[in-house]
Amino acid sequence: MKTPLEKIHKELKARMVEFAGWEMPVQYSSILEEHQAVRTNAGLFDVSHMGEIELTGKDVLSNLQYLVTNNVARLKIGQVIYTPMCNCEGGIIDDLLIYRLSNAKYMMVVNASNIEKDYNWVRKNITGDTEIKNISNEYALLALQGPQSTNILDKITDTDLNSIEYYCFKKGKLAGIEAIISRTGYTGELGYELYCNPDDVEKLWRKIMKIGKNYGILPVGLGARDTLRLEKKYCLYGNDINEYRHPLEAGLSWTVHFSKGDFIGKESLLKYKESGYKQKLVGFKLIDRGIPRHGYKIIVEKESEINNNREDVDNINNERKDKAAVEIGEVTSGSYSPTLNKNIGLAYLNKDYCNIGQKIKVLIRKKPVEAVVVKTPFV
């Protein structure tokens, strides 16, 4: 599938890749340059591949409370909430945003790879007076991110942008185009996500880029989107979270409100909370050279007295009699951090090895590379 901005991407000679069934720009100039533009000035992303699901009806709130782990009841009209949506075992079906559009109308914004799965799950689990509609084709979505974002949008709207608090939104006009202006994003910077009709998005993109020239704006692809979110320890669905990982071990316990009443996965999550869980998602920084990638194993070395009680990891230590390699986890995300000029990553580690300062080794092409657990967010 192609987004409504395919023509723009071709004009800019973007390098395109397949992502979640969509043809998406991974970079326009360079990932490093685009990353730094967002951190220092502004960057514009095409994220029209994201999905939107609308729920309406007098029972919509009770259904949403049951479907997700966070407390949707605290949303006022014009507010947004981030939340996992879990299965009965507490595994994360998706992580998503919920917008309260009116008294009885809400919008879920879901990951592109999960649109059909999420829609079917919601439809299966709602009851009473609630109507569900997949409205993904009704919206295109731009993300304008970076310190200059407000200055740029101010030139094309009468909406008071300073009155839009973090995780809030307003409906307004941008360059004469009806839009939802949302103070959200996936970079950790000041920024906005802009929902509009797909027929209008090309005009809006061009207007923002024209105004943004005076503010150092660059078009930004999926490559820099990934390094930006990684520096902030924002989870990527399919890498850091999935249906086999639960919010508590993923560091998302703040999104789980046990006191709000019943919700799908509550019983399982309570058991995890009370009995403890085996692993935790942590950040690490490489000390030696190398780039950690999704799926790479993580080890520590222990004294050889335990050698007789276990097998060496990939025979790494067959030639060493004094140490034995013990596998303690796996990398979920990793990359070079342009801001830190370091190679960083996220990994699920056994809980005994999650303390800041813990020395670990990442197996990069079967070679153990020194690393250390660090505080997150990285930036």
mmCIF file with all atom_site columns, C-alpha atoms in Angstrom, residues 19-164:
data_model
loop_
_atom_site.group_PDB
_atom_site.id
_atom_site.type_symbol
_atom_site.label_atom_id
_atom_site.label_alt_id
_atom_site.label_comp_id
_atom_site.label_asym_id
_atom_site.label_entity_id
_atom_site.label_seq_id
_atom_site.pdbx_PDB_ins_code
_atom_site.Cartn_x
_atom_site.Cartn_y
_atom_site.Cartn_z
_atom_site.occupancy
_atom_site.B_iso_or_equiv
_atom_site.pdbx_formal_charge
_atom_site.auth_seq_id
_atom_site.auth_comp_id
_atom_site.auth_asym_id
_atom_site.auth_atom_id
_atom_site.pdbx_PDB_model_num
ATOM 1   C CA . PHE A 1 19  ? 6.936   -1.497  6.401  1.00 0.00 ? 19  PHE A CA 1
ATOM 2   C CA . ALA A 1 20  ? 3.826   -3.211  7.807  1.00 0.00 ? 20  ALA A CA 1
ATOM 3   C CA . GLY A 1 21  ? 2.518   -3.675  4.273  1.00 0.00 ? 21  GLY A CA 1
ATOM 4   C CA . TRP A 1 22  ? 3.132   -0.027  3.342  1.00 0.00 ? 22  TRP A CA 1
ATOM 5   C CA . GLU A 1 23  ? 5.723   1.537   1.064  1.00 0.00 ? 23  GLU A CA 1
ATOM 6   C CA . MET A 1 24  ? 7.358   4.077   3.366  1.00 0.00 ? 24  MET A CA 1
ATOM 7   C CA . PRO A 1 25  ? 10.335  6.480   3.204  1.00 0.00 ? 25  PRO A CA 1
ATOM 8   C CA . VAL A 1 26  ? 13.209  5.278   5.384  1.00 0.00 ? 26  VAL A CA 1
ATOM 9   C CA . GLN A 1 27  ? 15.313  8.381   4.670  1.00 0.00 ? 27  GLN A CA 1
ATOM 10  C CA . TYR A 1 28  ? 15.490  11.426  2.400  1.00 0.00 ? 28  TYR A CA 1
ATOM 11  C CA . SER A 1 29  ? 19.008  12.776  2.991  1.00 0.00 ? 29  SER A CA 1
ATOM 12  C CA . SER A 1 30  ? 20.658  10.877  5.823  1.00 0.00 ? 30  SER A CA 1
ATOM 13  C CA . ILE A 1 31  ? 19.357  9.395   9.047  1.00 0.00 ? 31  ILE A CA 1
ATOM 14  C CA . LEU A 1 32  ? 21.936  11.368  11.032 1.00 0.00 ? 32  LEU A CA 1
ATOM 15  C CA . GLU A 1 33  ? 21.007  14.689  9.412  1.00 0.00 ? 33  GLU A CA 1
ATOM 16  C CA . GLU A 1 34  ? 17.273  14.071  9.797  1.00 0.00 ? 34  GLU A CA 1
ATOM 17  C CA . HIS A 1 35  ? 17.670  12.996  13.427 1.00 0.00 ? 35  HIS A CA 1
ATOM 18  C CA . GLN A 1 36  ? 19.628  16.133  14.305 1.00 0.00 ? 36  GLN A CA 1
ATOM 19  C CA . ALA A 1 37  ? 17.081  18.354  12.535 1.00 0.00 ? 37  ALA A CA 1
ATOM 20  C CA . VAL A 1 38  ? 14.331  17.068  14.843 1.00 0.00 ? 38  VAL A CA 1
ATOM 21  C CA . ARG A 1 39  ? 16.442  17.504  17.971 1.00 0.00 ? 39  ARG A CA 1
ATOM 22  C CA . THR A 1 40  ? 17.557  21.046  17.062 1.00 0.00 ? 40  THR A CA 1
ATOM 23  C CA . ASN A 1 41  ? 14.989  22.522  14.653 1.00 0.00 ? 41  ASN A CA 1
ATOM 24  C CA . ALA A 1 42  ? 12.104  20.580  13.105 1.00 0.00 ? 42  ALA A CA 1
ATOM 25  C CA . GLY A 1 43  ? 11.292  17.504  11.066 1.00 0.00 ? 43  GLY A CA 1
ATOM 26  C CA . LEU A 1 44  ? 8.183   16.485  9.144  1.00 0.00 ? 44  LEU A CA 1
ATOM 27  C CA . PHE A 1 45  ? 7.112   12.827  9.007  1.00 0.00 ? 45  PHE A CA 1
ATOM 28  C CA . ASP A 1 46  ? 4.524   11.043  6.888  1.00 0.00 ? 46  ASP A CA 1
ATOM 29  C CA . VAL A 1 47  ? 2.856   8.613   9.285  1.00 0.00 ? 47  VAL A CA 1
ATOM 30  C CA . SER A 1 48  ? -0.344  8.112   7.312  1.00 0.00 ? 48  SER A CA 1
ATOM 31  C CA . HIS A 1 49  ? 0.103   4.346   7.624  1.00 0.00 ? 49  HIS A CA 1
ATOM 32  C CA . MET A 1 50  ? -1.169  4.488   11.211 1.00 0.00 ? 50  MET A CA 1
ATOM 33  C CA . GLY A 1 51  ? -4.714  3.233   11.763 1.00 0.00 ? 51  GLY A CA 1
ATOM 34  C CA . GLU A 1 52  ? -7.746  4.973   13.235 1.00 0.00 ? 52  GLU A CA 1
ATOM 35  C CA . ILE A 1 53  ? -10.720 3.183   14.798 1.00 0.00 ? 53  ILE A CA 1
ATOM 36  C CA . GLU A 1 54  ? -13.797 5.132   15.913 1.00 0.00 ? 54  GLU A CA 1
ATOM 37  C CA . LEU A 1 55  ? -16.054 4.001   18.759 1.00 0.00 ? 55  LEU A CA 1
ATOM 38  C CA . THR A 1 56  ? -19.395 5.641   19.565 1.00 0.00 ? 56  THR A CA 1
ATOM 39  C CA . GLY A 1 57  ? -22.447 4.960   21.732 1.00 0.00 ? 57  GLY A CA 1
ATOM 40  C CA . LYS A 1 58  ? -23.684 5.287   25.288 1.00 0.00 ? 58  LYS A CA 1
ATOM 41  C CA . ASP A 1 59  ? -21.690 2.240   26.449 1.00 0.00 ? 59  ASP A CA 1
ATOM 42  C CA . VAL A 1 60  ? -18.455 3.235   24.738 1.00 0.00 ? 60  VAL A CA 1
ATOM 43  C CA . LEU A 1 61  ? -16.625 4.309   27.895 1.00 0.00 ? 61  LEU A CA 1
ATOM 44  C CA . SER A 1 62  ? -17.373 1.109   29.812 1.00 0.00 ? 62  SER A CA 1
ATOM 45  C CA . ASN A 1 63  ? -16.208 -0.897  26.807 1.00 0.00 ? 63  ASN A CA 1
ATOM 46  C CA . LEU A 1 64  ? -12.952 1.045   26.502 1.00 0.00 ? 64  LEU A CA 1
ATOM 47  C CA . GLN A 1 65  ? -12.305 0.620   30.216 1.00 0.00 ? 65  GLN A CA 1
ATOM 48  C CA . TYR A 1 66  ? -12.626 -3.127  29.744 1.00 0.00 ? 66  TYR A CA 1
ATOM 49  C CA . LEU A 1 67  ? -10.522 -3.235  26.570 1.00 0.00 ? 67  LEU A CA 1
ATOM 50  C CA . VAL A 1 68  ? -7.419  -1.363  27.759 1.00 0.00 ? 68  VAL A CA 1
ATOM 51  C CA . THR A 1 69  ? -5.266  -1.185  30.886 1.00 0.00 ? 69  THR A CA 1
ATOM 52  C CA . ASN A 1 70  ? -5.148  2.595   31.389 1.00 0.00 ? 70  ASN A CA 1
ATOM 53  C CA . ASN A 1 71  ? -7.968  4.648   32.930 1.00 0.00 ? 71  ASN A CA 1
ATOM 54  C CA . VAL A 1 72  ? -9.920  6.106   30.016 1.00 0.00 ? 72  VAL A CA 1
ATOM 55  C CA . ALA A 1 73  ? -12.521 7.543   32.408 1.00 0.00 ? 73  ALA A CA 1
ATOM 56  C CA . ARG A 1 74  ? -10.177 10.385  33.344 1.00 0.00 ? 74  ARG A CA 1
ATOM 57  C CA . LEU A 1 75  ? -10.193 11.721  29.761 1.00 0.00 ? 75  LEU A CA 1
ATOM 58  C CA . LYS A 1 76  ? -11.995 14.993  29.141 1.00 0.00 ? 76  LYS A CA 1
ATOM 59  C CA . ILE A 1 77  ? -13.058 16.016  25.634 1.00 0.00 ? 77  ILE A CA 1
ATOM 60  C CA . GLY A 1 78  ? -9.886  17.172  23.887 1.00 0.00 ? 78  GLY A CA 1
ATOM 61  C CA . GLN A 1 79  ? -7.540  14.870  25.785 1.00 0.00 ? 79  GLN A CA 1
ATOM 62  C CA . VAL A 1 80  ? -5.487  11.848  24.693 1.00 0.00 ? 80  VAL A CA 1
ATOM 63  C CA . ILE A 1 81  ? -4.236  8.830   26.622 1.00 0.00 ? 81  ILE A CA 1
ATOM 64  C CA . TYR A 1 82  ? -1.538  6.249   25.831 1.00 0.00 ? 82  TYR A CA 1
ATOM 65  C CA . THR A 1 83  ? -2.372  2.677   26.765 1.00 0.00 ? 83  THR A CA 1
ATOM 66  C CA . PRO A 1 84  ? -1.614  -0.965  26.065 1.00 0.00 ? 84  PRO A CA 1
ATOM 67  C CA . MET A 1 85  ? -4.454  -3.258  25.036 1.00 0.00 ? 85  MET A CA 1
ATOM 68  C CA . CYS A 1 86  ? -3.847  -6.741  26.424 1.00 0.00 ? 86  CYS A CA 1
ATOM 69  C CA . ASN A 1 87  ? -5.050  -10.286 25.915 1.00 0.00 ? 87  ASN A CA 1
ATOM 70  C CA . CYS A 1 88  ? -6.268  -12.502 28.756 1.00 0.00 ? 88  CYS A CA 1
ATOM 71  C CA . GLU A 1 89  ? -2.696  -13.544 29.615 1.00 0.00 ? 89  GLU A CA 1
ATOM 72  C CA . GLY A 1 90  ? -1.613  -9.904  29.936 1.00 0.00 ? 90  GLY A CA 1
ATOM 73  C CA . GLY A 1 91  ? 0.319   -9.933  26.659 1.00 0.00 ? 91  GLY A CA 1
ATOM 74  C CA . ILE A 1 92  ? 0.217   -6.691  24.689 1.00 0.00 ? 92  ILE A CA 1
ATOM 75  C CA . ILE A 1 93  ? -2.011  -6.904  21.614 1.00 0.00 ? 93  ILE A CA 1
ATOM 76  C CA . ASP A 1 94  ? -1.056  -3.311  20.761 1.00 0.00 ? 94  ASP A CA 1
ATOM 77  C CA . ASP A 1 95  ? -0.028  -0.011  22.315 1.00 0.00 ? 95  ASP A CA 1
ATOM 78  C CA . LEU A 1 96  ? -2.201  2.835   21.146 1.00 0.00 ? 96  LEU A CA 1
ATOM 79  C CA . LEU A 1 97  ? -3.597  6.312   21.701 1.00 0.00 ? 97  LEU A CA 1
ATOM 80  C CA . ILE A 1 98  ? -7.207  7.031   22.620 1.00 0.00 ? 98  ILE A CA 1
ATOM 81  C CA . TYR A 1 99  ? -8.722  10.428  21.755 1.00 0.00 ? 99  TYR A CA 1
ATOM 82  C CA . ARG A 1 100 ? -11.930 11.623  23.390 1.00 0.00 ? 100 ARG A CA 1
ATOM 83  C CA . LEU A 1 101 ? -13.688 13.466  20.561 1.00 0.00 ? 101 LEU A CA 1
ATOM 84  C CA . SER A 1 102 ? -17.027 14.118  22.296 1.00 0.00 ? 102 SER A CA 1
ATOM 85  C CA . ASN A 1 103 ? -19.169 12.775  25.136 1.00 0.00 ? 103 ASN A CA 1
ATOM 86  C CA . ALA A 1 104 ? -19.781 9.438   23.448 1.00 0.00 ? 104 ALA A CA 1
ATOM 87  C CA . LYS A 1 105 ? -17.207 9.369   20.652 1.00 0.00 ? 105 LYS A CA 1
ATOM 88  C CA . TYR A 1 106 ? -13.605 8.176   20.934 1.00 0.00 ? 106 TYR A CA 1
ATOM 89  C CA . MET A 1 107 ? -10.876 7.406   18.425 1.00 0.00 ? 107 MET A CA 1
ATOM 90  C CA . MET A 1 108 ? -8.176  4.771   18.779 1.00 0.00 ? 108 MET A CA 1
ATOM 91  C CA . VAL A 1 109 ? -4.929  5.380   16.887 1.00 0.00 ? 109 VAL A CA 1
ATOM 92  C CA . VAL A 1 110 ? -3.243  2.010   16.377 1.00 0.00 ? 110 VAL A CA 1
ATOM 93  C CA . ASN A 1 111 ? -0.054  0.670   14.838 1.00 0.00 ? 111 ASN A CA 1
ATOM 94  C CA . ALA A 1 112 ? -0.177  0.063   11.091 1.00 0.00 ? 112 ALA A CA 1
ATOM 95  C CA . SER A 1 113 ? 0.691   -3.631  11.420 1.00 0.00 ? 113 SER A CA 1
ATOM 96  C CA . ASN A 1 114 ? -2.167  -4.190  13.864 1.00 0.00 ? 114 ASN A CA 1
ATOM 97  C CA . ILE A 1 115 ? -5.133  -2.383  12.290 1.00 0.00 ? 115 ILE A CA 1
ATOM 98  C CA . GLU A 1 116 ? -7.109  -5.469  11.278 1.00 0.00 ? 116 GLU A CA 1
ATOM 99  C CA . LYS A 1 117 ? -6.120  -7.431  14.393 1.00 0.00 ? 117 LYS A CA 1
ATOM 100 C CA . ASP A 1 118 ? -7.096  -4.577  16.711 1.00 0.00 ? 118 ASP A CA 1
ATOM 101 C CA . TYR A 1 119 ? -10.377 -3.930  14.915 1.00 0.00 ? 119 TYR A CA 1
ATOM 102 C CA . ASN A 1 120 ? -11.391 -7.599  15.158 1.00 0.00 ? 120 ASN A CA 1
ATOM 103 C CA . TRP A 1 121 ? -10.351 -7.803  18.818 1.00 0.00 ? 121 TRP A CA 1
ATOM 104 C CA . VAL A 1 122 ? -12.347 -4.704  19.754 1.00 0.00 ? 122 VAL A CA 1
ATOM 105 C CA . ARG A 1 123 ? -15.391 -5.833  17.787 1.00 0.00 ? 123 ARG A CA 1
ATOM 106 C CA . LYS A 1 124 ? -15.244 -9.229  19.485 1.00 0.00 ? 124 LYS A CA 1
ATOM 107 C CA . ASN A 1 125 ? -15.084 -7.769  22.994 1.00 0.00 ? 125 ASN A CA 1
ATOM 108 C CA . ILE A 1 126 ? -17.528 -4.838  22.947 1.00 0.00 ? 126 ILE A CA 1
ATOM 109 C CA . THR A 1 127 ? -21.076 -5.165  24.273 1.00 0.00 ? 127 THR A CA 1
ATOM 110 C CA . GLY A 1 128 ? -24.179 -3.028  24.572 1.00 0.00 ? 128 GLY A CA 1
ATOM 111 C CA . ASP A 1 129 ? -24.692 0.234   22.725 1.00 0.00 ? 129 ASP A CA 1
ATOM 112 C CA . THR A 1 130 ? -21.305 0.725   21.056 1.00 0.00 ? 130 THR A CA 1
ATOM 113 C CA . GLU A 1 131 ? -20.588 1.060   17.358 1.00 0.00 ? 131 GLU A CA 1
ATOM 114 C CA . ILE A 1 132 ? -17.112 0.448   15.941 1.00 0.00 ? 132 ILE A CA 1
ATOM 115 C CA . LYS A 1 133 ? -15.828 1.727   12.613 1.00 0.00 ? 133 LYS A CA 1
ATOM 116 C CA . ASN A 1 134 ? -12.449 1.466   10.919 1.00 0.00 ? 134 ASN A CA 1
ATOM 117 C CA . ILE A 1 135 ? -11.885 5.038   9.679  1.00 0.00 ? 135 ILE A CA 1
ATOM 118 C CA . SER A 1 136 ? -8.232  4.615   8.687  1.00 0.00 ? 136 SER A CA 1
ATOM 119 C CA . ASN A 1 137 ? -8.973  5.580   5.083  1.00 0.00 ? 137 ASN A CA 1
ATOM 120 C CA . GLU A 1 138 ? -10.556 8.854   6.224  1.00 0.00 ? 138 GLU A CA 1
ATOM 121 C CA . TYR A 1 139 ? -7.330  10.272  7.659  1.00 0.00 ? 139 TYR A CA 1
ATOM 122 C CA . ALA A 1 140 ? -3.839  11.107  6.560  1.00 0.00 ? 140 ALA A CA 1
ATOM 123 C CA . LEU A 1 141 ? -1.386  11.853  9.347  1.00 0.00 ? 141 LEU A CA 1
ATOM 124 C CA . LEU A 1 142 ? 1.655   14.115  9.534  1.00 0.00 ? 142 LEU A CA 1
ATOM 125 C CA . ALA A 1 143 ? 3.992   14.474  12.512 1.00 0.00 ? 143 ALA A CA 1
ATOM 126 C CA . LEU A 1 144 ? 5.766   17.821  12.875 1.00 0.00 ? 144 LEU A CA 1
ATOM 127 C CA . GLN A 1 145 ? 8.395   17.407  15.583 1.00 0.00 ? 145 GLN A CA 1
ATOM 128 C CA . GLY A 1 146 ? 11.149  19.580  17.015 1.00 0.00 ? 146 GLY A CA 1
ATOM 129 C CA . PRO A 1 147 ? 11.751  22.806  18.978 1.00 0.00 ? 147 PRO A CA 1
ATOM 130 C CA . GLN A 1 148 ? 10.583  25.004  16.071 1.00 0.00 ? 148 GLN A CA 1
ATOM 131 C CA . SER A 1 149 ? 7.289   23.145  15.531 1.00 0.00 ? 149 SER A CA 1
ATOM 132 C CA . THR A 1 150 ? 5.060   25.755  17.167 1.00 0.00 ? 150 THR A CA 1
ATOM 133 C CA . ASN A 1 151 ? 6.748   28.620  15.335 1.00 0.00 ? 151 ASN A CA 1
ATOM 134 C CA . ILE A 1 152 ? 6.122   26.900  12.004 1.00 0.00 ? 152 ILE A CA 1
ATOM 135 C CA . LEU A 1 153 ? 2.466   26.012  12.612 1.00 0.00 ? 153 LEU A CA 1
ATOM 136 C CA . ASP A 1 154 ? 1.737   29.488  14.001 1.00 0.00 ? 154 ASP A CA 1
ATOM 137 C CA . LYS A 1 155 ? 2.243   30.834  10.471 1.00 0.00 ? 155 LYS A CA 1
ATOM 138 C CA . ILE A 1 156 ? -0.618  28.762  9.027  1.00 0.00 ? 156 ILE A CA 1
ATOM 139 C CA . THR A 1 157 ? -3.258  28.605  11.786 1.00 0.00 ? 157 THR A CA 1
ATOM 140 C CA . ASP A 1 158 ? -5.398  30.832  13.985 1.00 0.00 ? 158 ASP A CA 1
ATOM 141 C CA . THR A 1 159 ? -5.578  28.086  16.609 1.00 0.00 ? 159 THR A CA 1
ATOM 142 C CA . ASP A 1 160 ? -3.866  29.025  19.873 1.00 0.00 ? 160 ASP A CA 1
ATOM 143 C CA . LEU A 1 161 ? -1.185  26.336  19.853 1.00 0.00 ? 161 LEU A CA 1
ATOM 144 C CA . ASN A 1 162 ? 0.156   27.348  23.255 1.00 0.00 ? 162 ASN A CA 1
ATOM 145 C CA . SER A 1 163 ? -3.200  26.427  24.763 1.00 0.00 ? 163 SER A CA 1
ATOM 146 C CA . ILE A 1 164 ? -2.829  22.812  23.606 1.00 0.00 ? 164 ILE A CA 1
#
